[in-house]
Structures are given as C-alpha cells and as structure tokens.
Amino acid sequence: MGLLAASVLAAGCTHDAAERATEPPRPATSSVAQSIPPPRSSPVPSVHSEGRVRVLEYGDLVVRATPESGGVRTEIEVSNTYARNATYSIKISIADGKGWTAYNQFWLQDVPSGETGRDEAVIGSEDMGPVPRIPKIYVDEFTPLVDHE
C-alpha cells in the first residue's frame, strides 16, 4: 500500500519564525500499511532554558539543544498519543540568528502507543564558525505516520 506524505509543518520557535521556508511534501512508498492521522490543532511552542540547555516543547515533541565545542547536541523525544504504533519524521534546525544554521533529519520508527521515542545527534560543527551559545530551535518538519490494522 502507498505511504502518503504529510504537509510539512514549519514551526519556527523563535520570534523570527516567519523567515523560515517550508519544503514541499514528498511522496514515498512502503509495504507496511500506514496512514497520516487526521490533523490536530496546532500546538503553541514553548521555549525556555534549563541552565545551558535550550528546551522547546511543541505538543507531543520536546527538543533539547545543548551547545558543545563541536556543535549543538540535540535530543528529541516524542510521546505517541495515538491508539496505534506511529513513526515520526522530524527535521530540526539549530541557528544563532546571525547566519549559523545547521539541521538534522530524525526518523523514529514504530513508537508504541503510549510510549516515548527518543533520539539525539550533534548538529553543526565548529568548522561552521562559533557554535551558538543560546541556540534557536526550529521544527521544520513533524510528520507522524500511524499504522493501520
């Protein structure tokens, strides 16, 4: 069966969010029967700091960005609030607001209903210039795909 691509959710989570561009949805195929869940109301992003860690809470998604010497350690976690297993495609960008921008695509597969999926990566590098001390976090894509029976 076919896998449908969801609309790309662009949610800049800082004041200059309107400057972020979105990508068009991309079709994909899979032998596993999945569907895009019905749209939910848009969550309101909440950004705060926990010491050196910048934290974005956006509905079922939590992103933590910690500046390190070699880039920004970025940890994501998604709570599956659907009745079935879900796979999540998530693109996170980290920026400094002055031209330093890096991103990573995360793919959390088969997160059981009621469970939380997690992943982490170092985004960017010191070769790009000074690592942001107070990183700006952007959710460029957040696409849940929920299993059929």
Tab-separated table of C-alpha atoms in Angstrom:
chain	number	residue	atom	x	y	z
A	1	MET	CA	0.000	0.000	0.000
A	2	GLY	CA	1.160	3.528	-0.526
A	3	LEU	CA	2.507	5.852	2.094
A	4	LEU	CA	1.235	9.388	1.841
A	5	ALA	CA	3.435	12.352	2.672
A	6	ALA	CA	2.034	14.840	5.147
A	7	SER	CA	2.102	18.529	4.783
A	8	VAL	CA	5.323	19.874	6.110
A	9	LEU	CA	4.843	21.596	9.414
A	10	ALA	CA	7.098	24.566	9.741
A	11	ALA	CA	7.114	25.909	13.226
A	12	GLY	CA	9.908	28.303	13.945
A	13	CYS	CA	10.118	28.512	17.634
A	14	THR	CA	11.683	31.914	17.999
A	15	HIS	CA	10.462	35.366	17.110
A	16	ASP	CA	11.866	35.260	13.565
A	17	ALA	CA	9.868	32.139	12.679
A	18	ALA	CA	8.206	33.829	9.712
A	19	GLU	CA	11.540	33.960	7.930
A	20	ARG	CA	11.792	30.151	7.751
A	21	ALA	CA	10.844	28.472	4.467
A	22	THR	CA	8.955	25.201	4.198
A	23	GLU	CA	9.672	22.285	1.921
A	24	PRO	CA	7.043	20.696	-0.323
A	25	PRO	CA	5.742	17.294	0.794
A	26	ARG	CA	7.461	14.294	-0.779
A	27	PRO	CA	5.616	11.105	-1.723
A	28	ALA	CA	7.049	7.788	-0.540
A	29	THR	CA	6.087	4.135	-0.765
A	30	SER	CA	6.109	1.307	1.737
A	31	SER	CA	4.861	-2.248	2.010
A	32	VAL	CA	3.618	-1.515	5.541
A	33	ALA	CA	0.062	-0.191	5.727
A	34	GLN	CA	0.244	3.251	7.316
A	35	SER	CA	-1.741	6.443	7.182
A	36	ILE	CA	-1.425	10.027	8.151
A	37	PRO	CA	-3.554	10.750	11.197
A	38	PRO	CA	-6.186	13.468	11.000
A	39	PRO	CA	-4.780	16.938	11.647
A	40	ARG	CA	-4.776	18.127	15.224
A	41	SER	CA	-4.950	21.720	16.295
A	42	SER	CA	-1.568	23.417	16.080
A	43	PRO	CA	0.279	23.329	19.385
A	44	VAL	CA	1.762	26.507	20.793
A	45	PRO	CA	5.564	26.329	21.063
A	46	SER	CA	7.122	26.985	24.455
A	47	VAL	CA	10.847	27.755	24.731
A	48	HIS	CA	12.819	28.021	27.948
A	49	SER	CA	16.310	27.396	29.322
A	50	GLU	CA	17.471	24.807	31.831
A	51	GLY	CA	20.980	26.038	32.595
A	52	ARG	CA	22.944	25.868	29.311
A	53	VAL	CA	20.242	23.711	27.695
A	54	ARG	CA	17.628	25.379	25.484
A	55	VAL	CA	14.319	23.461	25.579
A	56	LEU	CA	11.459	23.625	23.084
A	57	GLU	CA	8.142	21.988	23.934
A	58	TYR	CA	5.826	21.686	20.940
A	59	GLY	CA	2.798	19.480	21.541
A	60	ASP	CA	3.991	15.851	21.756
A	61	LEU	CA	7.570	16.870	20.788
A	62	VAL	CA	10.324	18.042	23.161
A	63	VAL	CA	13.679	19.228	21.772
A	64	ARG	CA	16.737	19.957	23.948
A	65	ALA	CA	19.704	21.826	22.434
A	66	THR	CA	22.993	21.991	24.352
A	67	PRO	CA	25.950	23.948	22.941
A	68	GLU	CA	29.195	21.934	22.908
A	69	SER	CA	32.604	22.713	21.432
A	70	GLY	CA	31.943	20.522	18.373
A	71	GLY	CA	28.328	21.551	17.619
A	72	VAL	CA	24.935	21.583	19.337
A	73	ARG	CA	23.873	18.319	20.998
A	74	THR	CA	20.216	17.969	20.069
A	75	GLU	CA	17.961	15.484	21.828
A	76	ILE	CA	14.395	14.845	20.730
A	77	GLU	CA	11.573	12.907	22.314
A	78	VAL	CA	8.067	12.303	21.010
A	79	SER	CA	5.186	10.917	23.053
A	80	ASN	CA	2.926	8.710	20.946
A	81	THR	CA	-0.589	9.758	21.939
A	82	TYR	CA	-2.219	7.793	19.102
A	83	ALA	CA	-4.065	4.493	19.647
A	84	ARG	CA	-1.607	2.616	17.385
A	85	ASN	CA	2.137	2.476	16.733
A	86	ALA	CA	3.482	5.554	14.973
A	87	THR	CA	6.585	6.506	13.015
A	88	TYR	CA	7.769	10.118	13.073
A	89	SER	CA	9.758	12.084	10.517
A	90	ILE	CA	11.221	15.152	12.220
A	91	LYS	CA	13.565	17.802	10.830
A	92	ILE	CA	15.166	20.123	13.376
A	93	SER	CA	17.232	23.209	12.550
A	94	ILE	CA	19.516	24.954	15.009
A	95	ALA	CA	20.601	28.555	14.383
A	96	ASP	CA	22.229	31.539	16.029
A	97	GLY	CA	20.194	34.243	14.252
A	98	LYS	CA	23.327	35.606	12.554
A	99	GLY	CA	23.881	33.114	9.723
A	100	TRP	CA	24.986	29.925	11.522
A	101	THR	CA	22.342	27.315	10.712
A	102	ALA	CA	22.508	23.524	10.702
A	103	TYR	CA	19.865	20.787	10.627
A	104	ASN	CA	19.271	17.090	11.120
A	105	GLN	CA	16.520	14.728	9.966
A	106	PHE	CA	15.331	12.293	12.633
A	107	TRP	CA	13.294	9.146	11.945
A	108	LEU	CA	11.666	7.478	14.956
A	109	GLN	CA	10.195	4.145	13.843
A	110	ASP	CA	7.373	2.130	15.370
A	111	VAL	CA	6.910	4.056	18.616
A	112	PRO	CA	4.290	2.040	20.549
A	113	SER	CA	1.067	3.739	21.618
A	114	GLY	CA	1.552	5.432	24.982
A	115	GLU	CA	5.358	5.220	24.753
A	116	THR	CA	8.022	7.864	24.032
A	117	GLY	CA	10.537	7.661	21.185
A	118	ARG	CA	13.942	9.319	21.618
A	119	ASP	CA	16.972	10.154	19.505
A	120	GLU	CA	19.919	12.531	19.604
A	121	ALA	CA	22.612	13.951	17.343
A	122	VAL	CA	25.232	16.674	17.318
A	123	ILE	CA	24.049	19.253	14.800
A	124	GLY	CA	26.549	21.555	13.092
A	125	SER	CA	30.250	21.840	13.791
A	126	GLU	CA	32.877	24.318	14.907
A	127	ASP	CA	34.045	24.467	11.248
A	128	MET	CA	30.878	26.500	10.561
A	129	GLY	CA	32.002	29.218	12.966
A	130	PRO	CA	31.369	29.730	16.657
A	131	VAL	CA	28.700	27.363	17.981
A	132	PRO	CA	25.612	29.294	19.180
A	133	ARG	CA	25.677	29.899	22.942
A	134	ILE	CA	21.893	30.324	23.015
A	135	PRO	CA	20.680	28.149	20.126
A	136	LYS	CA	17.430	28.928	18.341
A	137	ILE	CA	15.425	25.761	17.702
A	138	TYR	CA	13.187	25.301	14.659
A	139	VAL	CA	10.833	22.421	13.892
A	140	ASP	CA	10.946	22.334	10.081
A	141	GLU	CA	9.002	19.076	9.794
A	142	PHE	CA	6.996	16.977	12.230
A	143	THR	CA	5.131	14.213	10.411
A	144	PRO	CA	3.506	11.331	12.307
A	145	LEU	CA	2.569	8.196	10.326
A	146	VAL	CA	0.188	5.886	12.188
A	147	ASP	CA	-0.130	2.133	11.493
A	148	HIS	CA	-3.365	0.645	10.124
A	149	GLU	CA	-4.720	-2.640	11.413
